[in-house]
Coordinates of C-alpha atoms in Angstrom, one line a residue:
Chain T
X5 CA 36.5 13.0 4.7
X6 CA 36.8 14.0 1.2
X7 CA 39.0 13.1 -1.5
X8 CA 40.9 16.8 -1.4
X9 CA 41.2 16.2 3.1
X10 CA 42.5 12.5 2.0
X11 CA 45.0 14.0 -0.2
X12 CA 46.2 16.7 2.7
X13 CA 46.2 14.0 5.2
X14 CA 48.3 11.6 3.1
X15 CA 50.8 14.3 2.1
X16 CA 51.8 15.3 5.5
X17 CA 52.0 12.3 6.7
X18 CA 54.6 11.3 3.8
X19 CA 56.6 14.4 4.8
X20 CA 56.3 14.0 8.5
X21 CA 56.5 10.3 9.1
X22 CA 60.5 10.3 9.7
X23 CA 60.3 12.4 12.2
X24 CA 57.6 11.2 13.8
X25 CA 59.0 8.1 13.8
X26 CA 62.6 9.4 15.4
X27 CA 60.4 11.0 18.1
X28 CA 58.7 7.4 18.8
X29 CA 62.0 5.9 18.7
X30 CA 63.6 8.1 21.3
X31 CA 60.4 8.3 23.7
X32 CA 60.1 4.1 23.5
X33 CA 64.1 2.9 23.1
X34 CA 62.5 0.5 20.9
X35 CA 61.5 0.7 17.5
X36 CA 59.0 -1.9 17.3
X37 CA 56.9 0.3 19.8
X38 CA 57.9 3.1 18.4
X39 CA 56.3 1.7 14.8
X40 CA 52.9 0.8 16.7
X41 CA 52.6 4.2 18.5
X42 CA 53.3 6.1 15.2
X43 CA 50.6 3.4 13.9
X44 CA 48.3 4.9 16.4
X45 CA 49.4 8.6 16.0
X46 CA 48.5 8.4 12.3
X47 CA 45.2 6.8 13.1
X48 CA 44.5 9.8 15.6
X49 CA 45.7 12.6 12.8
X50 CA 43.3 11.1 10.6
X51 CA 40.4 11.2 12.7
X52 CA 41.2 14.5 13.8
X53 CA 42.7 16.0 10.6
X54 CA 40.5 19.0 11.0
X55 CA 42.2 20.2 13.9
X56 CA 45.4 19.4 12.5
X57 CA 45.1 21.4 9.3
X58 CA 43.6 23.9 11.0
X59 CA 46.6 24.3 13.9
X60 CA 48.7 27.5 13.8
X61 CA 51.5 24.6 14.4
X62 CA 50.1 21.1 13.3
X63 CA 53.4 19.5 13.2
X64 CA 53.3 20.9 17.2
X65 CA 49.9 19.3 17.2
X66 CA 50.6 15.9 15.8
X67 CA 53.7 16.1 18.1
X68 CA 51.0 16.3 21.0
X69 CA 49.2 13.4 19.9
X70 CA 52.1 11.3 19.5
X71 CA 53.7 12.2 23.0
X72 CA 50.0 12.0 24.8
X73 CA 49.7 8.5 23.3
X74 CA 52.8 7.5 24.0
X75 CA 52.1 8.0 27.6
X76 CA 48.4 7.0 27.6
X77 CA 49.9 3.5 26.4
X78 CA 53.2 3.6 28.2
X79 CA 51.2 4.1 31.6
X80 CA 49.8 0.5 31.7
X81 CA 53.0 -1.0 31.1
X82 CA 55.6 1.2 32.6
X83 CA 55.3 -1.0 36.4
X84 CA 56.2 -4.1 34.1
X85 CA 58.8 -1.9 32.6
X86 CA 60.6 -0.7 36.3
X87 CA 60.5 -4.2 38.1
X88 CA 62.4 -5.3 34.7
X89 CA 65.0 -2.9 36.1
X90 CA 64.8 -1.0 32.8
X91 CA 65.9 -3.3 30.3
X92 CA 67.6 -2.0 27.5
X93 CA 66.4 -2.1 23.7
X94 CA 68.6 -3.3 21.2
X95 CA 69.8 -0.7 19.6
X96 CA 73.6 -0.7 19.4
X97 CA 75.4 2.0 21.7
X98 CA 78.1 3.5 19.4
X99 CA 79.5 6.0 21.9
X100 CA 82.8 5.5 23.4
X101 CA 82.2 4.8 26.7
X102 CA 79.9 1.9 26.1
X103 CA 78.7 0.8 29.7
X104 CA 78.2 4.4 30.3
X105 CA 75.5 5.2 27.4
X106 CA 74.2 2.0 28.3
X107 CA 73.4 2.8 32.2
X108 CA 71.8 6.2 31.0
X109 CA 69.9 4.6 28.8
X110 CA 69.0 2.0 31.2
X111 CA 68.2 5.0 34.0
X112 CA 65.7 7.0 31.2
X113 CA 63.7 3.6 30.2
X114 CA 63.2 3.3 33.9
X115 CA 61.9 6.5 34.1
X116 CA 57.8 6.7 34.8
X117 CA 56.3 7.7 30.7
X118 CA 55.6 11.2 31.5
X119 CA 58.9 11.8 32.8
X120 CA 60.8 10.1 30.0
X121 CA 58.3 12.5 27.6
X122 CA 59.6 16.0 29.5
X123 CA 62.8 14.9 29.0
X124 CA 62.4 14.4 25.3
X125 CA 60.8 17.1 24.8
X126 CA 63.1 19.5 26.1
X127 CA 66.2 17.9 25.4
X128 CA 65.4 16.3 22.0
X129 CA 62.9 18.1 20.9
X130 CA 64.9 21.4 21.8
X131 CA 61.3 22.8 23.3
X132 CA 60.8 25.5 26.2
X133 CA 59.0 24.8 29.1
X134 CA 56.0 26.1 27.9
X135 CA 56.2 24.6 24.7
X136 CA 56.7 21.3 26.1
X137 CA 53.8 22.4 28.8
X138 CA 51.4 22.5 26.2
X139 CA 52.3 19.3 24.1
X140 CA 51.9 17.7 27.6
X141 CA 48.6 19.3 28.1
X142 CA 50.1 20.7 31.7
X143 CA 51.4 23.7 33.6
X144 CA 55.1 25.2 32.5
X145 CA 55.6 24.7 36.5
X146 CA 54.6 20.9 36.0
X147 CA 57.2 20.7 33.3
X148 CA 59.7 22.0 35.8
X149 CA 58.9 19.9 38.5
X150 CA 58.5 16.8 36.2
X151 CA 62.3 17.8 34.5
X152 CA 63.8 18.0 37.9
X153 CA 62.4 14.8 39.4
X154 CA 63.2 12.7 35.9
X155 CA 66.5 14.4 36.3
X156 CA 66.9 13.0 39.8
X157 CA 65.9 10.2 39.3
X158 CA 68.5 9.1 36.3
X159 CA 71.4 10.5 38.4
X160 CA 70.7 8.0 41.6
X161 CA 70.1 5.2 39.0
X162 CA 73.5 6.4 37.4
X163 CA 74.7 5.9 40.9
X164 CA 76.0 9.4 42.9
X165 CA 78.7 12.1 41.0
X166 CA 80.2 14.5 42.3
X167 CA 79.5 17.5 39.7
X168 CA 75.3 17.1 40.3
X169 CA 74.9 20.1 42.1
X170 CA 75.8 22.1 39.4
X171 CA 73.8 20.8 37.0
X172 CA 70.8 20.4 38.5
X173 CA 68.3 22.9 37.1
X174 CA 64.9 22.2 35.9
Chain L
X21 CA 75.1 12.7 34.1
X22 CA 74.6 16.3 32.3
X23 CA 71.9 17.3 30.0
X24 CA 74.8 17.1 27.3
X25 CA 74.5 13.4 27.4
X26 CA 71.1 13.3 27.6
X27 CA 71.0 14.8 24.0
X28 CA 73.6 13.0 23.2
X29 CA 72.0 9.5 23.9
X30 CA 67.9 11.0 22.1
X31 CA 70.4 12.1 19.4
X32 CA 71.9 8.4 19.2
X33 CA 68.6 6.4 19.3
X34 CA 67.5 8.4 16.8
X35 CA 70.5 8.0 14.6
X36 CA 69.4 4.3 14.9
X37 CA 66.6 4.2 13.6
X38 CA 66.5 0.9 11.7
X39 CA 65.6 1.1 7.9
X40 CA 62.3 -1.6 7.3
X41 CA 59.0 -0.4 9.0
X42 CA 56.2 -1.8 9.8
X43 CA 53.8 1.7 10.1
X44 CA 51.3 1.5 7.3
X45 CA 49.8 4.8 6.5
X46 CA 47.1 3.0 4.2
X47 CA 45.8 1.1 7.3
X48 CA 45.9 4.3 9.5
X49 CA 43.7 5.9 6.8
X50 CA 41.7 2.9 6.9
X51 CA 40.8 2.5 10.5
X52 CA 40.9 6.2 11.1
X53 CA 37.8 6.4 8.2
X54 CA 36.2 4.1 10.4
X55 CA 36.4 5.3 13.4
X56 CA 35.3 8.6 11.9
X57 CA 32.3 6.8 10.6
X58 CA 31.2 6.1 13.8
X59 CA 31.2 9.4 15.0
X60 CA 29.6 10.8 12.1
X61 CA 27.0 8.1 12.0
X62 CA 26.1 9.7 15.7
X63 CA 26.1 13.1 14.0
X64 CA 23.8 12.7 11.2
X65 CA 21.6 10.4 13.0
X66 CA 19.3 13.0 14.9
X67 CA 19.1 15.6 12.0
X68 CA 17.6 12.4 9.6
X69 CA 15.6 11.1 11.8
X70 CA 14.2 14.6 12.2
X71 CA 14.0 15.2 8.0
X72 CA 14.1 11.4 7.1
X73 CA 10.5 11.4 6.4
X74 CA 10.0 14.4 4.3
X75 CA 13.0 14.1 2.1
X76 CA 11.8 10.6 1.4
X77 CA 8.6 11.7 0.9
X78 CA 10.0 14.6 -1.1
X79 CA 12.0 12.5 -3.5
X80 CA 9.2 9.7 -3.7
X81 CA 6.8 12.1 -5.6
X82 CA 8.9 14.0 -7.0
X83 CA 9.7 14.5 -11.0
X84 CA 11.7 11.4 -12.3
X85 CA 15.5 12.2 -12.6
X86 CA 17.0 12.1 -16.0
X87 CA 20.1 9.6 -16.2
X88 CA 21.6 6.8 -18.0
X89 CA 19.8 3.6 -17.6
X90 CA 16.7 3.1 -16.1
X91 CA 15.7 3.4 -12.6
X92 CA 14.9 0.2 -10.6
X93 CA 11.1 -1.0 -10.5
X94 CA 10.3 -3.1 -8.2
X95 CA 9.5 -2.7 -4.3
X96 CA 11.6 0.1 -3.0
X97 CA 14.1 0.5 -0.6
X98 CA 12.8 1.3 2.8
X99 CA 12.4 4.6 4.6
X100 CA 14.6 3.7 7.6
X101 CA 16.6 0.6 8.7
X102 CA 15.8 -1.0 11.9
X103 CA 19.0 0.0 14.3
X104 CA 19.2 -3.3 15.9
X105 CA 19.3 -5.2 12.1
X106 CA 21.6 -4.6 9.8
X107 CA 19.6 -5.1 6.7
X108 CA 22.2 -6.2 3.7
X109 CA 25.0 -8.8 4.4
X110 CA 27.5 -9.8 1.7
X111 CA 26.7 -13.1 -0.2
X112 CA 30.2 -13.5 -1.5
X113 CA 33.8 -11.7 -1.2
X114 CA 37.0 -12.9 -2.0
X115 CA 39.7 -15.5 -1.0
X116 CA 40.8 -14.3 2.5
X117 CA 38.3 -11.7 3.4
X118 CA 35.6 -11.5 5.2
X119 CA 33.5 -8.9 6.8
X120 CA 35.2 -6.8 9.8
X121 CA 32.7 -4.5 11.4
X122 CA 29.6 -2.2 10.3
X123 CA 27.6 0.0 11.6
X124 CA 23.3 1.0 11.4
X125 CA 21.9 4.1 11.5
X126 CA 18.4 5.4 10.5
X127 CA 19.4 5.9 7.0
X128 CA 22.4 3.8 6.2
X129 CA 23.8 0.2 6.8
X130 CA 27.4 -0.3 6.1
X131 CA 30.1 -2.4 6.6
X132 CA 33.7 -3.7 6.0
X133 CA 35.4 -6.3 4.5
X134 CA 39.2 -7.3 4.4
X135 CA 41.7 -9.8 5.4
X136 CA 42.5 -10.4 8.8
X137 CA 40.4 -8.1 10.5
X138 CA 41.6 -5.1 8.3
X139 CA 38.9 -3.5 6.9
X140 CA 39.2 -2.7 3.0
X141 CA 36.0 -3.0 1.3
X142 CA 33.2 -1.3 2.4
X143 CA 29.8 -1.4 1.7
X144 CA 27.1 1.4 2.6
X145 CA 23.6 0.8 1.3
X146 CA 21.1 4.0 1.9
X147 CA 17.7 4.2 2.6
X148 CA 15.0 5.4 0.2
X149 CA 15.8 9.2 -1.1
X150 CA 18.8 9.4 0.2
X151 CA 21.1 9.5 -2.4
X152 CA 20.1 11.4 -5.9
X153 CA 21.4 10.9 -9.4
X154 CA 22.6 14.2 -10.1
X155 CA 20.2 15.9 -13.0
X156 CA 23.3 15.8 -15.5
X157 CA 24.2 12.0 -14.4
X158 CA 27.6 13.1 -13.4
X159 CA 27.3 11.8 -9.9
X160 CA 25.3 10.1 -7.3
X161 CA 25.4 12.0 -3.9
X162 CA 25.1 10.5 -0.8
X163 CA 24.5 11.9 2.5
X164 CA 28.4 13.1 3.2
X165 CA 29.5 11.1 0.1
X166 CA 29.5 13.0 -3.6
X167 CA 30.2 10.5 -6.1
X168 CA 31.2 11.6 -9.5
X169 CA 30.4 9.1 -12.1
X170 CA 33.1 7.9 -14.1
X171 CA 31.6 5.4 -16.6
X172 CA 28.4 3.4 -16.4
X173 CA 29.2 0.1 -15.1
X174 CA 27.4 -3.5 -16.1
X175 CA 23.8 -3.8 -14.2
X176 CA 24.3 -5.3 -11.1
X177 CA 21.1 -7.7 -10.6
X178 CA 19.4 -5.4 -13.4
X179 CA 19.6 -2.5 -12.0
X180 CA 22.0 0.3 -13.4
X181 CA 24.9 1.2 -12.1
X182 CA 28.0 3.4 -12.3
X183 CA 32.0 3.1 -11.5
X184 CA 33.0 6.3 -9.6
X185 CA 37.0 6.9 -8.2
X186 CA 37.9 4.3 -7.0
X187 CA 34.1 2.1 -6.1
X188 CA 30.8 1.2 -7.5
X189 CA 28.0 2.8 -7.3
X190 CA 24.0 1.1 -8.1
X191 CA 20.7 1.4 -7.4
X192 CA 19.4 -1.7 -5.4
X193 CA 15.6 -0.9 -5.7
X194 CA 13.5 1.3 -6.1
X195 CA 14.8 5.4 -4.1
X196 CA 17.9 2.9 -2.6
X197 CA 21.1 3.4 -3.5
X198 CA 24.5 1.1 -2.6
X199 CA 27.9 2.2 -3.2
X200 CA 31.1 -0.3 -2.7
X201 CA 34.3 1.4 -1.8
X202 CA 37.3 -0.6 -3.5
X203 CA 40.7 -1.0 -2.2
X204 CA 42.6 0.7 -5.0
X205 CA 43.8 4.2 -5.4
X206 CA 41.8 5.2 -8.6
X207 CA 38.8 3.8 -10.1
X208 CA 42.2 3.4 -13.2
X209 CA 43.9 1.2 -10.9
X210 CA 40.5 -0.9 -10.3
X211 CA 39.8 -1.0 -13.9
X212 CA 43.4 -2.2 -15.3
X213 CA 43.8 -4.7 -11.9
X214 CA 45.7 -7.8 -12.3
X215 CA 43.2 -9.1 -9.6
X216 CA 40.6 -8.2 -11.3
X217 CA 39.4 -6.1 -8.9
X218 CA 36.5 -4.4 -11.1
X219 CA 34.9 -8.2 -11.9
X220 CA 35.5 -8.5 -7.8
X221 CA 33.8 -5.5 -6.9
X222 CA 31.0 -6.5 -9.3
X223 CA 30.7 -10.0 -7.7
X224 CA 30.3 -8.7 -4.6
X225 CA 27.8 -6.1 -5.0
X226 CA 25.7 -8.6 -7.1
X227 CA 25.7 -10.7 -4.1
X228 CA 24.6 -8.7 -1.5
X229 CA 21.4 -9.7 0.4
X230 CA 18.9 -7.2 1.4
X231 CA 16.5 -7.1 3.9
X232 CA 18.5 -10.0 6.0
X233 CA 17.0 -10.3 9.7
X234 CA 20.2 -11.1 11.6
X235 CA 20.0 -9.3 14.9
X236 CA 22.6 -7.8 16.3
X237 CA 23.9 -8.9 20.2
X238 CA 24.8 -7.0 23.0
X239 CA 27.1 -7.6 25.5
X240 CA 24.9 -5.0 27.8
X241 CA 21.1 -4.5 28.6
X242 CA 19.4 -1.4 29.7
X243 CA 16.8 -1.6 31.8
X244 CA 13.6 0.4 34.2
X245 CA 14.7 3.6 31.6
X246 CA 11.7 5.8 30.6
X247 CA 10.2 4.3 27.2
X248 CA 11.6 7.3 25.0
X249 CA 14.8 6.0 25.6
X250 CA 16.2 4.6 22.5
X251 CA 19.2 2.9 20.6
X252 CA 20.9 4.8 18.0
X253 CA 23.8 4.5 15.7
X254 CA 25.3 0.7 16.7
X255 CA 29.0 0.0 15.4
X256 CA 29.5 -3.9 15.9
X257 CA 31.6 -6.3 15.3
X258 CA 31.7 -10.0 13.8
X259 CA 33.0 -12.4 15.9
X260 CA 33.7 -16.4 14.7
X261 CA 30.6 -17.9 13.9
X262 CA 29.0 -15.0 12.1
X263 CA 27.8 -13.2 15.6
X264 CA 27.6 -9.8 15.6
X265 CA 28.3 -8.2 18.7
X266 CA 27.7 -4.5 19.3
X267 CA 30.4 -2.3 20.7
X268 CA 29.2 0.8 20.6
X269 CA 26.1 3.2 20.2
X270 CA 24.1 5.8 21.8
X271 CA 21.2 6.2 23.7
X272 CA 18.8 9.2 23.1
X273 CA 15.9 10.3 24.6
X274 CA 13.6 13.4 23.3
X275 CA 15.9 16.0 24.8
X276 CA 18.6 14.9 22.9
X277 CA 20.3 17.7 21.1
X278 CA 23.0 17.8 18.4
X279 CA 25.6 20.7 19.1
X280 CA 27.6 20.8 15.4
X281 CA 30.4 23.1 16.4
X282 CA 31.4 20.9 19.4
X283 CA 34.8 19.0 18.5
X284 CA 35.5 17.7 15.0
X285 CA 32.4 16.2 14.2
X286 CA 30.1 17.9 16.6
X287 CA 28.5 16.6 20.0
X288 CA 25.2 14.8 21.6
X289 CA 23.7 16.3 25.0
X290 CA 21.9 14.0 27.2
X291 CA 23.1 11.1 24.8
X292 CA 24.7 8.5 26.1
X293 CA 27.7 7.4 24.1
X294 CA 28.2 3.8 25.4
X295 CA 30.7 1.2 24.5
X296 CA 31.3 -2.6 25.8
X297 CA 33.6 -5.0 24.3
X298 CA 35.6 -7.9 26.1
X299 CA 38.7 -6.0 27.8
X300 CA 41.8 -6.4 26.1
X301 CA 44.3 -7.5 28.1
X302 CA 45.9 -4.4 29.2
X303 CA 43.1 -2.1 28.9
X304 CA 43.0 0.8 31.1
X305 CA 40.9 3.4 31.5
X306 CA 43.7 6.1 31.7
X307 CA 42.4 9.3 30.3
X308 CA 43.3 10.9 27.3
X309 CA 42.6 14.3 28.3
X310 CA 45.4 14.6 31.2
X311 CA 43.0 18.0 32.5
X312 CA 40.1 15.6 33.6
X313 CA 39.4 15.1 37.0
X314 CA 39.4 11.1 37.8
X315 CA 37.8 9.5 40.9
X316 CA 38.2 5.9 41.4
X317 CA 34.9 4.6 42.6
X318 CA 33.5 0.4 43.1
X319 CA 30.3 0.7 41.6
X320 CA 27.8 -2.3 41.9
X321 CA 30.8 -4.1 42.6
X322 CA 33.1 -3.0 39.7
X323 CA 35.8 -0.9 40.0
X324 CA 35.6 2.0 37.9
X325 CA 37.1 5.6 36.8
X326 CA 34.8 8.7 36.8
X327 CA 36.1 11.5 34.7
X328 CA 35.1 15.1 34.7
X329 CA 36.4 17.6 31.9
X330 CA 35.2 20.1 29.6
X331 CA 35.1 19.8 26.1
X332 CA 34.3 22.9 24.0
X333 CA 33.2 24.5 26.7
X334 CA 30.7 22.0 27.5
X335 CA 30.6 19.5 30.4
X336 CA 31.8 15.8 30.5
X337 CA 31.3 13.1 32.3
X338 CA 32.7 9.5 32.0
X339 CA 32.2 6.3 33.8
X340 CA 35.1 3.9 32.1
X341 CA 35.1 0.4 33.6
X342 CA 38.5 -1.5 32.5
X343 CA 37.9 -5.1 34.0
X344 CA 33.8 -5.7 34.7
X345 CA 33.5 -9.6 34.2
X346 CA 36.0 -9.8 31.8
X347 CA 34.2 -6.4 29.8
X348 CA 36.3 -3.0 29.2
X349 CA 33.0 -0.5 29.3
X350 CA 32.9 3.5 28.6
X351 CA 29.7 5.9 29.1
X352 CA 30.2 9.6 28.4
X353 CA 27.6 12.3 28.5
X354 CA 27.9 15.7 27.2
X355 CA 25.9 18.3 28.5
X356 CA 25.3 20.2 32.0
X357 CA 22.2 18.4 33.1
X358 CA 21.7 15.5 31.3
X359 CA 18.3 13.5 32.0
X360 CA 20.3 11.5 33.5
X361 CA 24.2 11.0 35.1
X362 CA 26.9 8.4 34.1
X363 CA 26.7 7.3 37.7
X364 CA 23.2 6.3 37.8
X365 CA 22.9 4.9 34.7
X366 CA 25.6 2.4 35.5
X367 CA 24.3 1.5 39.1
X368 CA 20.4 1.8 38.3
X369 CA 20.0 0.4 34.9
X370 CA 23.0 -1.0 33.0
X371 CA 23.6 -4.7 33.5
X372 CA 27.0 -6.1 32.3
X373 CA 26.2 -9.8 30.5
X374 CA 29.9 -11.3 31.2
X375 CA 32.0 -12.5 28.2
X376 CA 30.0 -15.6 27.6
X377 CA 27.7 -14.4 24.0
X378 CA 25.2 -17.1 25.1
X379 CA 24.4 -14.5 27.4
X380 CA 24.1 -11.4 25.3
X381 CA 21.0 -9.8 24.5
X382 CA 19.7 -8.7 21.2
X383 CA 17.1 -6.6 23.1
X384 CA 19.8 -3.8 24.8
X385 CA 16.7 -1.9 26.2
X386 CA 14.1 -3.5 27.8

C-alpha cells in the first residue's frame, strides 16, 4: 500500500472509529469485545482498503465488515453465551425501571449473533430491510424472518405481555 | 417489549461507551500490511518467476547507474531465493524484540521484528536486479516499493546506503538491495529519536546475515503429487527456540495462472492456497462469506467443512479443517477445473504431522 492509500486509510479510520466502536459496543454489550472486534474490523479495512475507498458507501462497507465479523466470531461462542443464561455486561443501566432494561438486555445477549445483528441494524442502525440485507450478505426476506424470530424470542425471555400482538411486525 | 425500547436500550449502551480504549489503529495497520504481504507475495510470485531471469539478466549487463557512492563489489546477490530458506536472519535488534514472522518468495525474503509478537520492523532483502537506483539517485524502487531517498546514510558493512521516509535503504552486494522499514512516522521522527532509532536501524541492518541455511518446517507433507508441483510464497512463523514453522503458502503447478482483476490483489487458478498452524482454541471454520455452500464431511478421519462460492465470478472451493490432531488447516482453490480438487488433495496426498515440531518436515513435497 502506498504512502498516499496509508494516509486515506488512517484518516478514515480517525473519523470513523467512534462510531465504529458504538456499533461494537451495542452488537457485543461489552466493550472489551467490542474493542477486539473493532481491532479486527480495522485490520480487515486495511487489507481491503481498495474496496473500501472505492465503495459508493464505504462507511456501509466497513459497517459490513464489522457486523459480518462480529458474527463470524460471535458464532463460536454464542452456545457458551445461552447456557450462561445471557449474562449481563457491566455497563450501568440508567433507565428508570432498572430490572426491566436489565431483562431486555439480558433477552438480546441471549439472542443467537445474527439475530442480535438484524436487530441492531434496523433498530440502531435505523437501516431498511434491504439495507440491513446487504450488510448481512442475505435476502431482505431473511432479514424479516430473522427480525421476527429475534423479536420472539426476547418477548418469551421477557416472559408473556399482553400488548405483543400488536407489535409484532417484522 | 416494543421496538421503542429496543432503541432505547442500543441507544443506552452506546451512551456508555466507556472513555480508555484499547483499539490500536497503528497495530491494525501493522498486521493488516502483513497480511497483505502475503497475498501480494502470492501475486507477484508467478509473473517473476516468469521475467526473474531476464530482468536480472537485463540489469546485470546493463550500463552502470549513476548515484552517490559506489556500488558494492563483491559476489552478488543471487538471482532467486530458495522458497524453503529464508536467506538473511537478523544478527542483532533491540531490547525486547525479536523477529515475528517473514515470508520467501522467488525474489524477496522478508521479515518482522517487534515486541511481543507485534511486528514493527521489517526487513525485505531483494534478489539481484530487483531494485534500481533511480538515474537521478532520488530513489531506490523496489518491486511494489518506490523509495525516495532522503539523505545518504553511513555505509552499512561498506556498502552505500540511503535513509528514505521513515527506513533504510542499502545495497548488500553486488544487484541486491535491503531496505529496513522503522517504526516511526517520518524518516524526521527516526532521525531526532530519543531512542535512537536511526543508530538502531543502523545496528540492525549492519547485522544481518546473508545466505543463512536455516530451513523452514512444516507442519504438513504433500506427497504421490506429479513432480511439477511446487512450493511457492511461504509465510511462517518463529516459534521458541528459533524454529520456523510455515503457515501458509501455495502450491503451483505449470497450469497455474494469475488472474489480476480477481479481488483486491488478484487470484491463483489451480493453485492451492494452503494453510496449517496449531488450532487455536476456539477456531472454527465458520465462513466468512455467509453465500457459500458448506457440507460437513469426515475426511481420512477428520472432520471437516467444504465450501463452495464464487468469487469474482470465478469458482471456489475450500476444505477448512478446525481440529485435525490438534492443527486448524485451510485449502482453497480458485478456478473451474483445477488439476486437482480440495477433496482429493486432502484425502490422497496431504498428511497432517500432529502438533509435536519433532515431527514436522522441512521437505513439504516429497
Amino acid at each position: 500500500m502506498s504512502r498516499g492509500r496509508d494516509a486515506e486509510y488512517t484518516e478514515y479510520v480517525a473519523a470513523r472509529l467512534p462510531s465504529l466502536r458504538r456499533l461494537a459496543g451495542v452488537l457485543c454489550g461489552d466493550w472489551g469485545r467490542a474493542d477486539d472486534l473493532v481491532q479486527a474490523t480495522l485490520t480487515t479495512l486495511y487489507v481491503h482498503w481498495g474496496r473500501v475507498r472505492a465503495a459508493t458507501h464505504p462507511d456501509a462497507y466497513a459497517r459490513a465488515v464489522l457486523v459480518r465479523e462480529f458474527i463470524r466470531e460471535r458464532r463460536s461462542v454464542w452456545v457458551r453465551q445461552v447456557s450462561l443464561s445471557g449474562q449481563v455486561g457491566d455497563c450501568p443501566a440508567a433507565a428508570a425501571d432498572h430490572d426491566a432494561v436489565l431483562d431486555l438486555r439480558a433477552a438480546v445477549a441471549g439472542l443467537p449473533p445474527r439475530q442480535r445483528a438484524t436487530l441492531v441494524l434496523r433498530y440502531y442502525c435505523d437501516l431498511n430491510v434491504d439495507q440491513a440485507a446487504q450488510i448481512l450478505g442475505c435476502s431482505p426476506g431473511t432479514v424479516k424472518s430473522q427480525t421476527a424470530r429475534a423479536l420472539e424470542a426476547v418477548r418469551r425471555a421477557l416472559g408473556p405481555a399482553p400488548d405483543l400482538s400488536r407489535e409484532a411486525r417484522p | 417489549m416494543s421496538e421503542t425500547q429496543l432503541r432505547a436500550l442500543f441507544a443506552q449502551i452506546a451512551a456508555d461507551e466507556p472513555a480508555g480504549s484499547r483499539i490500536d489503529t497503528l497495530r491494525a495497520h501493522r498486521r493488516g500490511r502483513a497480511r497483505l504481504r502475503w497475498r501480494r507475495a502470492c501475486v507477484a510470485s508467478g509473473s517473476v518467476l516468469a521475467g526473474a531471469a531476464v530482468a536480472a539478466l537485463a540489469v546485470g549487463v546493463g550500463p552502470a547507474r549513476p548515484g552517490p557512492g559506489p556500488a558494492a563489489a563483491g559476489p552478488a546477490a543471487p538471482r532467486q531465493f530458495s522458497p524453503l530458506v529464508p536467506y538473511a536472519s537478523f544478527g542483532w535488534l533491540p531490547a525486547r524484540v525479536s523477529l515475528v514472522s517473514g515470508g520467501i518468495r522467488p525474489t524477496e525474503s522478508y521479515m518482522d521484528a517487534g515486541p511481543q509478537g507485534d511486528p514493527e520492523w521489517t526487513l525485505a532483502v531483494y534478489a539481484r536486479g530487483q531494485c534500481h537506483l533511480t538515474s537521478s539517485a532520488s530513489g531506490v524502487n523496489c518491486p511494489g516499493a518506490k523509495l525516495p531517498i532522503s539523505q545518504r546514510a553511513p555505509d552499512v558493512a561498506g556498502h552505500r546506503a540511503f535513509w528514505y521516509s521513515p527506513g533504510l535503504v542499502w545495497q548488500y552486494a553486488r544487484g541486491g538491495w535491503a531496505r529496513l522499514s522503522i517504526p516511526a512516522p517520518n524518516l524526521s521522527a527516526v532521525l531526532h529519536s530519543k531512542q535512537g532509532l536511526a543508530g538502531q536501524a543502523l545496528k540492525i541492518a549492519r547485522g544481518v546475515r546473508y545466505g543463512v541455511t536455516t530451513r523452514l518446517v512444516f507442519p504438513a507433507r504433500f506427497s504421490g503429487l506429479p513432480s511439477q508441483w511446487q512450493v511457492h510464497n511461504i509465510s511462517y512463523y518463529e516459534r521458541d527456540g528459533g524454529l520456523l514453522r510455515a503457515d501458509q503458502y501455495m502450491l503451483t503447478t505449470g497450469s497455474s495462472r494469475f488472474h489480476p482483476h480477481v479481488g483486491d490483489t488478484g487470484v491463483w487458478t489451480d493453485a492451492p492456497y494452503i494453510i496449517v498452524h496449531p488450532a487455536p482454541r476456539k477456531g472454527t471454520c465458520s465462513p466468512h462469506d455467509p453465500s457459500s455452500q458448506n457440507t460437513s464431511e469426515i475426511i481420512n478421519g477428520y472432520q471437516v467443512v467444504l465450501k463452495r462460492m464464487h468469487i469474482g465470478g470465478l469458482p471456489v472451493q475450500e476444505l477448512c479443517g478446525a481440529h485435525a490432531d490438534g492443527l486448524w488447516f485451510d485449502i482453497q482453490v480458485f478456478g473451474a477445473h483445477p488439476s486437482i480438487d480440495v477433496t482429493s488433495l486432502f484425502r490422497d496426498h496431504m498428511r497432517l504431522l500432529g502438533t509435536n515440531p519433532a515431527n514436522w518436515t522441512s521437505q513439504p513435497i516429497g
